[in-house]
PDB file of C-alpha atoms in Angstrom:
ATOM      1  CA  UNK M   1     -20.851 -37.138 -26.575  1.00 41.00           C
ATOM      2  CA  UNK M   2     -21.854 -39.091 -23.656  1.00 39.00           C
ATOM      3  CA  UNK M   3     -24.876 -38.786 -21.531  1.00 39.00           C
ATOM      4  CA  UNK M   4     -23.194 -38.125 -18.691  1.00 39.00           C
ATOM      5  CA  UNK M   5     -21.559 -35.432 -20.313  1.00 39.00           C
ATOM      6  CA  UNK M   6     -24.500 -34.112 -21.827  1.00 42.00           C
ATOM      7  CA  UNK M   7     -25.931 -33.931 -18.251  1.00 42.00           C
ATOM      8  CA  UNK M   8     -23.546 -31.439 -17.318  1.00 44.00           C
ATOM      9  CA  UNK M   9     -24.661 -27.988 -16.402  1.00 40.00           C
ATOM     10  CA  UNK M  10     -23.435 -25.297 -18.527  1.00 38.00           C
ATOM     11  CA  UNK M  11     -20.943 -23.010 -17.136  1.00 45.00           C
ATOM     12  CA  UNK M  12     -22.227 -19.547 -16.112  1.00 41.00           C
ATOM     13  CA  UNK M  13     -20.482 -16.658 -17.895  1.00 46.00           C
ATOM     14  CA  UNK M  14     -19.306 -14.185 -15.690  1.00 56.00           C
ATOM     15  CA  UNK M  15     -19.556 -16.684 -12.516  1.00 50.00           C
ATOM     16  CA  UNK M  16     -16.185 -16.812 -10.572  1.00 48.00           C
ATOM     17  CA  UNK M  17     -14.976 -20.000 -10.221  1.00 46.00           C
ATOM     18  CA  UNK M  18     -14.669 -20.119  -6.580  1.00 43.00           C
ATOM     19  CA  UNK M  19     -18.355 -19.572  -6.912  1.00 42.00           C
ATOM     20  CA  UNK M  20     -18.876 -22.377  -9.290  1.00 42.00           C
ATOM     21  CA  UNK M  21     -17.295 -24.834  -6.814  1.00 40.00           C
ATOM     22  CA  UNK M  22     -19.560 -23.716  -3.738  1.00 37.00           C
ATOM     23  CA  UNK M  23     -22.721 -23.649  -6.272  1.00 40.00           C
ATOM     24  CA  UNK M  24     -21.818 -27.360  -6.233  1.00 41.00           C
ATOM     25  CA  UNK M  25     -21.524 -27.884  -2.544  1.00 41.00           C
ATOM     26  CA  UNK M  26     -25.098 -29.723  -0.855  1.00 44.00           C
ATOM     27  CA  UNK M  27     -27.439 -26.748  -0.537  1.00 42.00           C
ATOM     28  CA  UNK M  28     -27.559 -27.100   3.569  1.00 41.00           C
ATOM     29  CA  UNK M  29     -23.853 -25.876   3.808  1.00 48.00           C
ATOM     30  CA  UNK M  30     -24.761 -22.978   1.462  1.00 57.00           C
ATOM     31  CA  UNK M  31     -25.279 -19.668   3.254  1.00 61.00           C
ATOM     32  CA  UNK M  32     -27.459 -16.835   1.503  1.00 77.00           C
ATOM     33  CA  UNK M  33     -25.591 -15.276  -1.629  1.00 83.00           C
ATOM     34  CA  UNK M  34     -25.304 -12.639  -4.285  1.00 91.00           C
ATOM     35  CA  UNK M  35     -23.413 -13.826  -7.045  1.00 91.00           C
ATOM     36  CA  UNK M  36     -23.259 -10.125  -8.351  1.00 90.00           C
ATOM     37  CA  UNK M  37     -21.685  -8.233  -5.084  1.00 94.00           C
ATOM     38  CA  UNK M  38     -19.697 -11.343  -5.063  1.00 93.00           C
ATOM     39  CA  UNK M  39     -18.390 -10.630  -8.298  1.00 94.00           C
ATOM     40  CA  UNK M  40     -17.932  -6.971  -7.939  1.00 94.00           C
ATOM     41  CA  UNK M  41     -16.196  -7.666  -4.602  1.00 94.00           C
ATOM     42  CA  UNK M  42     -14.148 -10.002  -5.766  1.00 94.00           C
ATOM     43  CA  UNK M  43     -12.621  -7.497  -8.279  1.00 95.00           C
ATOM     44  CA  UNK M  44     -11.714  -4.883  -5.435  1.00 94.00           C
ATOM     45  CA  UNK M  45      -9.984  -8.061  -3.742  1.00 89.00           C
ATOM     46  CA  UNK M  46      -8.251  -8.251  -6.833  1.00 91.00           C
ATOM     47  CA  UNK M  47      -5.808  -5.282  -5.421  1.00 90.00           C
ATOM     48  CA  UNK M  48      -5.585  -6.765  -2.048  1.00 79.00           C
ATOM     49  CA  UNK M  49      -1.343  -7.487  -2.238  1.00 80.00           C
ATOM     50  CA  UNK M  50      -0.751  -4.124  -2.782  1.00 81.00           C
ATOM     51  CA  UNK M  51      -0.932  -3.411  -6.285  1.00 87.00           C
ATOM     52  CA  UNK M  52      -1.936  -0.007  -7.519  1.00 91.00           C
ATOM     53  CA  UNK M  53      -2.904  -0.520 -10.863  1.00 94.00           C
ATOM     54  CA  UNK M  54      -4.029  -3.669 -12.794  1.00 95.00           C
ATOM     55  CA  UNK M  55      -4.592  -4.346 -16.798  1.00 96.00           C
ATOM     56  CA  UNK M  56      -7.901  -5.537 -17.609  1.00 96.00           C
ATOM     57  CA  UNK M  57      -6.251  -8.749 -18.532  1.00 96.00           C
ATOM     58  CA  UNK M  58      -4.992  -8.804 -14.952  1.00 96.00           C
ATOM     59  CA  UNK M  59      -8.214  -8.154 -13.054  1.00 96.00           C
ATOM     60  CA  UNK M  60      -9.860 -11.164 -14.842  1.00 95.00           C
ATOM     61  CA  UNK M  61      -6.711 -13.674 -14.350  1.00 96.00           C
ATOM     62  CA  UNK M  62      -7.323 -12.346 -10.836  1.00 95.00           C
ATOM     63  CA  UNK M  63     -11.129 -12.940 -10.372  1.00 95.00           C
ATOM     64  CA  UNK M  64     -11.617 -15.449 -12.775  1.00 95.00           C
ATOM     65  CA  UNK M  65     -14.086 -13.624 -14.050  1.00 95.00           C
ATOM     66  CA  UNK M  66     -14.464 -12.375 -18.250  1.00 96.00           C
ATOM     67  CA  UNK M  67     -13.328 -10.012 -19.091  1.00 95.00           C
ATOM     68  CA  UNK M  68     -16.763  -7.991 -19.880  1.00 95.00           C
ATOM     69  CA  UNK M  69     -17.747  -9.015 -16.934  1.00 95.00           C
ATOM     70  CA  UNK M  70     -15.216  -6.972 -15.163  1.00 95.00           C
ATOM     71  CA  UNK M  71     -16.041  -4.182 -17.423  1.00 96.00           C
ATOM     72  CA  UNK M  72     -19.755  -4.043 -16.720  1.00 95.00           C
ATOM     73  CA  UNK M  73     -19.240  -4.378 -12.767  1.00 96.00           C
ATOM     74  CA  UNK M  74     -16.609  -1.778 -12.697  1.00 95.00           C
ATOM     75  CA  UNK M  75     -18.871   1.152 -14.715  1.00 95.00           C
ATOM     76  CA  UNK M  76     -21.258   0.479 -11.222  1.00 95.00           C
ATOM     77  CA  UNK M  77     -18.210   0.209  -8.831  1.00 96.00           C
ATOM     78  CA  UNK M  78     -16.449   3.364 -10.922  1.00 94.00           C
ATOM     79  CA  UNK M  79     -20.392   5.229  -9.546  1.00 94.00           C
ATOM     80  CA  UNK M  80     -19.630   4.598  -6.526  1.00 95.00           C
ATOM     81  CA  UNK M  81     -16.384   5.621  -6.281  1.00 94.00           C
ATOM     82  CA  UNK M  82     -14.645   2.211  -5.463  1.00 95.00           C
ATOM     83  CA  UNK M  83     -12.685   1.832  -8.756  1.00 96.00           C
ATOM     84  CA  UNK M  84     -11.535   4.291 -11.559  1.00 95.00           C
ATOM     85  CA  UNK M  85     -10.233   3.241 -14.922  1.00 94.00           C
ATOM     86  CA  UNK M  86      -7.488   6.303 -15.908  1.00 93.00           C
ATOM     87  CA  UNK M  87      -6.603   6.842 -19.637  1.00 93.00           C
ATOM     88  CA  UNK M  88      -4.423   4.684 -19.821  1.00 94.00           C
ATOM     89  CA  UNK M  89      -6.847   1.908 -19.285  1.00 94.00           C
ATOM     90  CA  UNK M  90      -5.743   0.496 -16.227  1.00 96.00           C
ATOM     91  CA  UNK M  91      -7.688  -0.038 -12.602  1.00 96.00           C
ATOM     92  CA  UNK M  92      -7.075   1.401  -9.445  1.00 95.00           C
ATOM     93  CA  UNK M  93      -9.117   2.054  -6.674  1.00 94.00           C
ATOM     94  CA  UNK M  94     -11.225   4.812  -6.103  1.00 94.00           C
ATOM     95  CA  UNK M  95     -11.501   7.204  -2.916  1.00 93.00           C
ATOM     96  CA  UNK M  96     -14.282   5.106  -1.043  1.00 93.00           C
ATOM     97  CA  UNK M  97     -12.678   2.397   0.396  1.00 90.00           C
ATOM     98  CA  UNK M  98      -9.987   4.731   1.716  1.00 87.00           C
ATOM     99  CA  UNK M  99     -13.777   6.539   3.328  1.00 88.00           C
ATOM    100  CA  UNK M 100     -14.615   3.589   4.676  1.00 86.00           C
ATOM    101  CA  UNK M 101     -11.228   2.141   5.799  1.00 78.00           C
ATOM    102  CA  UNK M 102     -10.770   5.818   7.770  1.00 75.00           C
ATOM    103  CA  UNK M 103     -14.708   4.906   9.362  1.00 77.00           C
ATOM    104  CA  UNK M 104     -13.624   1.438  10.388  1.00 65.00           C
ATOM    105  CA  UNK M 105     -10.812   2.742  12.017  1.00 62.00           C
ATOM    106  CA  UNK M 106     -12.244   5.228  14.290  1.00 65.00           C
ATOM    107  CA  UNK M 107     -15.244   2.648  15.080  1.00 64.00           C
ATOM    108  CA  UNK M 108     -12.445   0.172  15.833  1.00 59.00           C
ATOM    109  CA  UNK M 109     -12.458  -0.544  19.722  1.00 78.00           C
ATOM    110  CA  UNK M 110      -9.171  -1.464  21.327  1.00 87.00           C
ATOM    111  CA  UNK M 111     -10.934  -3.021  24.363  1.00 88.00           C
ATOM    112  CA  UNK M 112     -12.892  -5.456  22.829  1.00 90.00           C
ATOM    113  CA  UNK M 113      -9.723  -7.600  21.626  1.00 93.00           C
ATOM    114  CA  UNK M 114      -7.453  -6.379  25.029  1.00 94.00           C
ATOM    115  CA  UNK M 115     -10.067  -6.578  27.960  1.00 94.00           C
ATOM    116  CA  UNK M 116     -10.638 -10.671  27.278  1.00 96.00           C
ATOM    117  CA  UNK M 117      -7.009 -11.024  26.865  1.00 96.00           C
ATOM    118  CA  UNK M 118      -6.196  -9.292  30.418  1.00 97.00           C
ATOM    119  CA  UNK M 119      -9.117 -11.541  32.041  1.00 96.00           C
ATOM    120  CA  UNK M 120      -7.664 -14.639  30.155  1.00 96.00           C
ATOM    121  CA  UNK M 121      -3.906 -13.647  31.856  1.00 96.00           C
ATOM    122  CA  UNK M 122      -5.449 -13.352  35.117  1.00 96.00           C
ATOM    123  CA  UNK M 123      -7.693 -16.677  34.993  1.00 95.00           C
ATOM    124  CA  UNK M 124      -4.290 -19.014  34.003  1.00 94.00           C
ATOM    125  CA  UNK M 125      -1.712 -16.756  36.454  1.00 93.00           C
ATOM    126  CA  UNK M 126      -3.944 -15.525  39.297  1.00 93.00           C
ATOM    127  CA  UNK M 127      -2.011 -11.985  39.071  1.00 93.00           C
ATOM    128  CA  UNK M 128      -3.270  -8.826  37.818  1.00 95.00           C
ATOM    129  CA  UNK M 129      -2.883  -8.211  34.003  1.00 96.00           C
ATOM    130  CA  UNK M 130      -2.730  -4.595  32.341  1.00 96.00           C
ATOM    131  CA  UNK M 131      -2.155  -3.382  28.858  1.00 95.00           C
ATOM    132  CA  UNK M 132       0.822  -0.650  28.527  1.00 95.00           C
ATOM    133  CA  UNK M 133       0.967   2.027  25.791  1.00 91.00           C
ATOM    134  CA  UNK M 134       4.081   4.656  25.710  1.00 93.00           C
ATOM    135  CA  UNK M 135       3.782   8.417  26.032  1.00 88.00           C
ATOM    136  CA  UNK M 136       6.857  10.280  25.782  1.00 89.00           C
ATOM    137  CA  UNK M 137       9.130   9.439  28.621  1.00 89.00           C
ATOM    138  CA  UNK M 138       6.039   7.480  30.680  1.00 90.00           C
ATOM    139  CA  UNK M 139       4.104   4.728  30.228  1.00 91.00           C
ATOM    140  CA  UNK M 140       0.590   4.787  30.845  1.00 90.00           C
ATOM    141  CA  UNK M 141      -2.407   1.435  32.131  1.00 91.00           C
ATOM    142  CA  UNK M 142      -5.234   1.721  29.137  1.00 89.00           C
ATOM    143  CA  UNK M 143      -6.525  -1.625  30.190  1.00 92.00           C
ATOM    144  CA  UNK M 144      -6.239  -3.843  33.375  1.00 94.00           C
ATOM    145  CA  UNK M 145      -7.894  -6.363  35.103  1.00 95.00           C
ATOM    146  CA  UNK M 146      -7.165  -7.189  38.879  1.00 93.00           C
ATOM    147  CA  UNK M 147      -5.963 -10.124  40.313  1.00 92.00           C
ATOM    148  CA  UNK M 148      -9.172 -11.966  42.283  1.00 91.00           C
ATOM    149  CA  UNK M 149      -6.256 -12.716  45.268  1.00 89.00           C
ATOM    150  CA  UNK M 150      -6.656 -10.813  48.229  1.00 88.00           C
ATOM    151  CA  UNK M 151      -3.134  -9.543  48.495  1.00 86.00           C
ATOM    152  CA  UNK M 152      -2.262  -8.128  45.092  1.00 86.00           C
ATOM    153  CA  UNK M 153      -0.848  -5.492  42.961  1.00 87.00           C
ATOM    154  CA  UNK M 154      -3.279  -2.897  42.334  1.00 86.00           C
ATOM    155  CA  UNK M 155      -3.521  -0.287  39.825  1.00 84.00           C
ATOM    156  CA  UNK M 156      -5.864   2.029  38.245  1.00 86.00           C
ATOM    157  CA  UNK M 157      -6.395   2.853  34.497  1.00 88.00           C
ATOM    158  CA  UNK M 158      -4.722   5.845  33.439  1.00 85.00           C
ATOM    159  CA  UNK M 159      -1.715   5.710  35.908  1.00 87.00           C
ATOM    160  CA  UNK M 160       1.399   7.109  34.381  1.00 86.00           C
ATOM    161  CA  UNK M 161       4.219   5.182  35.416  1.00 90.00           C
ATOM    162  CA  UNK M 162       8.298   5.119  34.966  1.00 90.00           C
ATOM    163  CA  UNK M 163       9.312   4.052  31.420  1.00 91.00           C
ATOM    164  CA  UNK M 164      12.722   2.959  32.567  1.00 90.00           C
ATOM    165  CA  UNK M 165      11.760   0.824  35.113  1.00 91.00           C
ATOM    166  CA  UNK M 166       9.519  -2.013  35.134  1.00 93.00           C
ATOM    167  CA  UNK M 167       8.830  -5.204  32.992  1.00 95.00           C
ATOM    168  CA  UNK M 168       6.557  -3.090  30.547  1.00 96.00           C
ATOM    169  CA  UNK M 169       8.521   0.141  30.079  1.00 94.00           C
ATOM    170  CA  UNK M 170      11.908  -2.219  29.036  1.00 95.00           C
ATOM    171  CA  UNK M 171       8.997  -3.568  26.261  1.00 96.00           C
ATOM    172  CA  UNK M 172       8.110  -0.117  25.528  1.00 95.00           C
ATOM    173  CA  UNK M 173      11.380   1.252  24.964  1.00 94.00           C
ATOM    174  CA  UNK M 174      12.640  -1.751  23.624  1.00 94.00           C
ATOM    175  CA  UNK M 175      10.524  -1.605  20.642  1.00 93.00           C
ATOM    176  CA  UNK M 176      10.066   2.447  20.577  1.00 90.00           C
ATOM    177  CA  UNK M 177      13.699   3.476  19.916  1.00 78.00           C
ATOM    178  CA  UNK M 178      15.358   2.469  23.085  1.00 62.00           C
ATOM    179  CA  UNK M 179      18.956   1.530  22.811  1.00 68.00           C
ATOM    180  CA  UNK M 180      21.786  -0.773  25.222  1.00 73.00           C
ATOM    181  CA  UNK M 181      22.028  -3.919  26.510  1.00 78.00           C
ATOM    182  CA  UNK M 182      18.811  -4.605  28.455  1.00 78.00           C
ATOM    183  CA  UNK M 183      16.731  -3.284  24.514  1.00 85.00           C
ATOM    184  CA  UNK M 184      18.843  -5.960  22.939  1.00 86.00           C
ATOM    185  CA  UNK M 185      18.307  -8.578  25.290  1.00 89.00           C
ATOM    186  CA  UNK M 186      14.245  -7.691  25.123  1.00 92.00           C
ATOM    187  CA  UNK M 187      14.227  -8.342  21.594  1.00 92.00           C
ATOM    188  CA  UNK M 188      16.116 -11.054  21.545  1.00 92.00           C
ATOM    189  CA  UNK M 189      13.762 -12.867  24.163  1.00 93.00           C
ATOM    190  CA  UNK M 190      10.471 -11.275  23.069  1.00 94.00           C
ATOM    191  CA  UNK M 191       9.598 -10.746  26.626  1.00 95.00           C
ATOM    192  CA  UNK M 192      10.650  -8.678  29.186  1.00 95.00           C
ATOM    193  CA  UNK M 193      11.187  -9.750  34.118  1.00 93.00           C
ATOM    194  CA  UNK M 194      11.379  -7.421  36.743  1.00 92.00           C
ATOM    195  CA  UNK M 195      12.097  -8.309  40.215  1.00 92.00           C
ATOM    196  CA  UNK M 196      11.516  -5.485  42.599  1.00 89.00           C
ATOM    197  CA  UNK M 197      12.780  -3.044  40.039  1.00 89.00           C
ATOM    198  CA  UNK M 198      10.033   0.057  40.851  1.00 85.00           C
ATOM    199  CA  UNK M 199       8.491  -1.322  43.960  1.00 87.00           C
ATOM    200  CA  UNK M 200      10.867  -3.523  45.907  1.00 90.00           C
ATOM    201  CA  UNK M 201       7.763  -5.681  46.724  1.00 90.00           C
ATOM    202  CA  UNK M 202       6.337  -6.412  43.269  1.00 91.00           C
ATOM    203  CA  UNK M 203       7.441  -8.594  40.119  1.00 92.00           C
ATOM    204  CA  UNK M 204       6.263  -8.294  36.480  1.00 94.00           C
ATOM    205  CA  UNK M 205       6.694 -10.168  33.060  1.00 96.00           C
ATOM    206  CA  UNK M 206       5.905  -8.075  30.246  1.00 97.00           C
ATOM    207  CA  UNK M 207       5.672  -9.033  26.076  1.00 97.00           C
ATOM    208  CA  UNK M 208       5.214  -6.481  23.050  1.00 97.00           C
ATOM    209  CA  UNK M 209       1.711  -6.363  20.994  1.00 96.00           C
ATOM    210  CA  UNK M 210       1.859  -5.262  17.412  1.00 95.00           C
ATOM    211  CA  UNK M 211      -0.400  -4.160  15.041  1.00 89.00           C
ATOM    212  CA  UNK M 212      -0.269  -3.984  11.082  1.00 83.00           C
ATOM    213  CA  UNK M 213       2.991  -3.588  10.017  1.00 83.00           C
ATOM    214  CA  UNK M 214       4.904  -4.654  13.083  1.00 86.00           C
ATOM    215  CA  UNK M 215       3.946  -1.301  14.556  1.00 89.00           C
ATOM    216  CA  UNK M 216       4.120  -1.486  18.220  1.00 93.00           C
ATOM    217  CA  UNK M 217       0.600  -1.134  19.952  1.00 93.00           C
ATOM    218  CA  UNK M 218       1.551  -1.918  23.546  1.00 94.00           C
ATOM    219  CA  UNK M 219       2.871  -4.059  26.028  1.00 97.00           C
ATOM    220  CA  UNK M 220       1.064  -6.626  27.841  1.00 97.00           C
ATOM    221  CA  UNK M 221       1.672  -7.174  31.540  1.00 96.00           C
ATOM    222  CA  UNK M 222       1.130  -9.502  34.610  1.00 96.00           C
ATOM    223  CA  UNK M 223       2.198  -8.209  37.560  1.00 93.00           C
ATOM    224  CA  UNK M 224       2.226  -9.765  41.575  1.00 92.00           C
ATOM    225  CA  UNK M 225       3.867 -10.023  44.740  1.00 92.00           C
ATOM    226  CA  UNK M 226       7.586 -10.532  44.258  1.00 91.00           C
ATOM    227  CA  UNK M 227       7.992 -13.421  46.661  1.00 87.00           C
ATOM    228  CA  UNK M 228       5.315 -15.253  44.186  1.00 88.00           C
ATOM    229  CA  UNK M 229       7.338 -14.767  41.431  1.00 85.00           C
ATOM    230  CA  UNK M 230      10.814 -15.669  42.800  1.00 81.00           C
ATOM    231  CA  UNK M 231       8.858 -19.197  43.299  1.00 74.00           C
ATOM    232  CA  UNK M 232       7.578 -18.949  39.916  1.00 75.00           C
ATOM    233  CA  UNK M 233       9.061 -20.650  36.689  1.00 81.00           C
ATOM    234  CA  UNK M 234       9.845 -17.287  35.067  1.00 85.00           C
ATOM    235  CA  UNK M 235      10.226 -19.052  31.456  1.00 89.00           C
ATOM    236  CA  UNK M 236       6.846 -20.769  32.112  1.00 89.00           C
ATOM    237  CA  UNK M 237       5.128 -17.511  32.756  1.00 91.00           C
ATOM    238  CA  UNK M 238       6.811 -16.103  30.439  1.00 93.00           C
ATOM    239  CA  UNK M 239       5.720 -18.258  27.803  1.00 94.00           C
ATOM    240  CA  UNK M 240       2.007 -17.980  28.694  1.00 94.00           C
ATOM    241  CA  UNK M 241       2.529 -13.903  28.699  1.00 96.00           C
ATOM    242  CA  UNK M 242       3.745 -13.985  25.128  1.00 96.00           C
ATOM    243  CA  UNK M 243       1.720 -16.699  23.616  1.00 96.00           C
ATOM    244  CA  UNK M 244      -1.742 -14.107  24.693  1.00 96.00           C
ATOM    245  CA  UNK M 245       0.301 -11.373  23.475  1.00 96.00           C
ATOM    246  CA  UNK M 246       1.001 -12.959  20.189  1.00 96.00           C
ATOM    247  CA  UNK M 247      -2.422 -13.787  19.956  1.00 96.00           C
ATOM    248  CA  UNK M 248      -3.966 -10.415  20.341  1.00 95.00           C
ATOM    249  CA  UNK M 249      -1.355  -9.109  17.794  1.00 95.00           C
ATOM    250  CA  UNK M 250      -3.276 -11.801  15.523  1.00 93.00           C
ATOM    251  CA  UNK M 251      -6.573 -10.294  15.872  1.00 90.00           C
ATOM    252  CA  UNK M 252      -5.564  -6.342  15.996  1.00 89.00           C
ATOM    253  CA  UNK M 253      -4.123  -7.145  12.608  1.00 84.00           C
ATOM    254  CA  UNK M 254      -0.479  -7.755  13.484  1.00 79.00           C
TER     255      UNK M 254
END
């Protein structure tokens, strides 16, 4: 043996590998780190595409981690109620995660991710932006920020407007059961004009925002003067409209 190889460090038992490789990286880029909530996490990751139950053989192909290894961390995560090992010897996850999942979700606050995307709309088109959510036969403003132009559409949060006319109700319907020619041709272009269609005097583009699952969230709107828009490249606005919706899909999980 060689005294290079002899210089080696031993591998850790237990130590993901991932871990290994960052244990090796120069110790400025390290940030602070528990190898053994690393470890234990890394197990409940282990389930993250969806599968309910997983041999022991499985969770440490998955982790990298041996195999009594996984058994010692999952006695403390079994305590706490993030994994259970039935009789049949296989893993699944416990009830807390679901707990927590349930906490995140009501902490979760839609206008943190919308609000900068309706001020980013309005910065790049100079029209008034507004996020649209469907209920029932109406569609109602959550969000919207207002044009900075002195003449202007203006609207007020909470206004319930027509779902079958406007840019945002076609979205809405579109993607919410909706059914004809104009739902077709809204998913077919991801994005939704109006010319004068409520208000003979105002314009909109519209594009659908999805959550987990493709689940529709809401429609995201800018909205002007009609005689701006006619002068407008439609596809061009269109294209900005869709590319911010797309992007807060991203972050709300979509």
């Amino acid at each position: 043996m060689s005294t290079l190889e002899n210089s080696a460090p031993p591998r850790r038992r237990g130590r993901p590998r991932s871990v290994e490789r960052l244990a090796e990286a120069p110790r400025e880029a390290e940030e602070p780190r528990v190898e053994a909530v690393e470890r234990a996490l890394s197990i409940l990751d282990a389930f993250s595409d969806g599968t309910a139950r997983l041999t022991l053989a499985e969770v440490s192909a998955r982790t990298g981690l041996y195999p009594s290894t996984v058994l010692r961390l999952a006695a403390s995560l079994d305590r706490f109620g993030y994994l259970h090992r039935g009789a049949d010897g296989l893993f699944r996850l416990g009830p807390t995660p679901l707990r927590l999942g349930l906490l995140y979700r009501d902490a979760f606050n839609l206008a943190d991710h919308v609000r900068p995307a309706l001020a980013r709309l309005v910065e790049r088109t100079g029209e008034t932006a507004a996020f649209y959510v469907r209920e029932g036969e109406r569609r109602i403003c959550l969000y919207r920020h207002h044009s900075p132009r002195l003449i202007r559409h203006h609207l007020e949060e909470g206004a319930a407007l027509p779902l079958d006319r406007g840019a945002a109700g076609h979205v809405l319907a579109a993607y919410t059961g909706g059914t004809g020619p104009l739902r077709d041709g809204v998913r077919a272009r991801g994005w939704s004009l109006s010319l004068g269609e409520r208000d003979p005097e105002t314009a909109a583009v519209a594009a659908p925002v999805f959550g987990r699952g493709r689940h529709l969230l809401g429609a995201l709107s800018v909205t002007g003067p009609r005689s701006r828009f006619e002068a407008e490249d439609h596809e061009g606005l269109a294209a900005l409209i869709t590319a911010e919706a797309a992007l807060l899909s991203r972050s709300l999980g979509g």
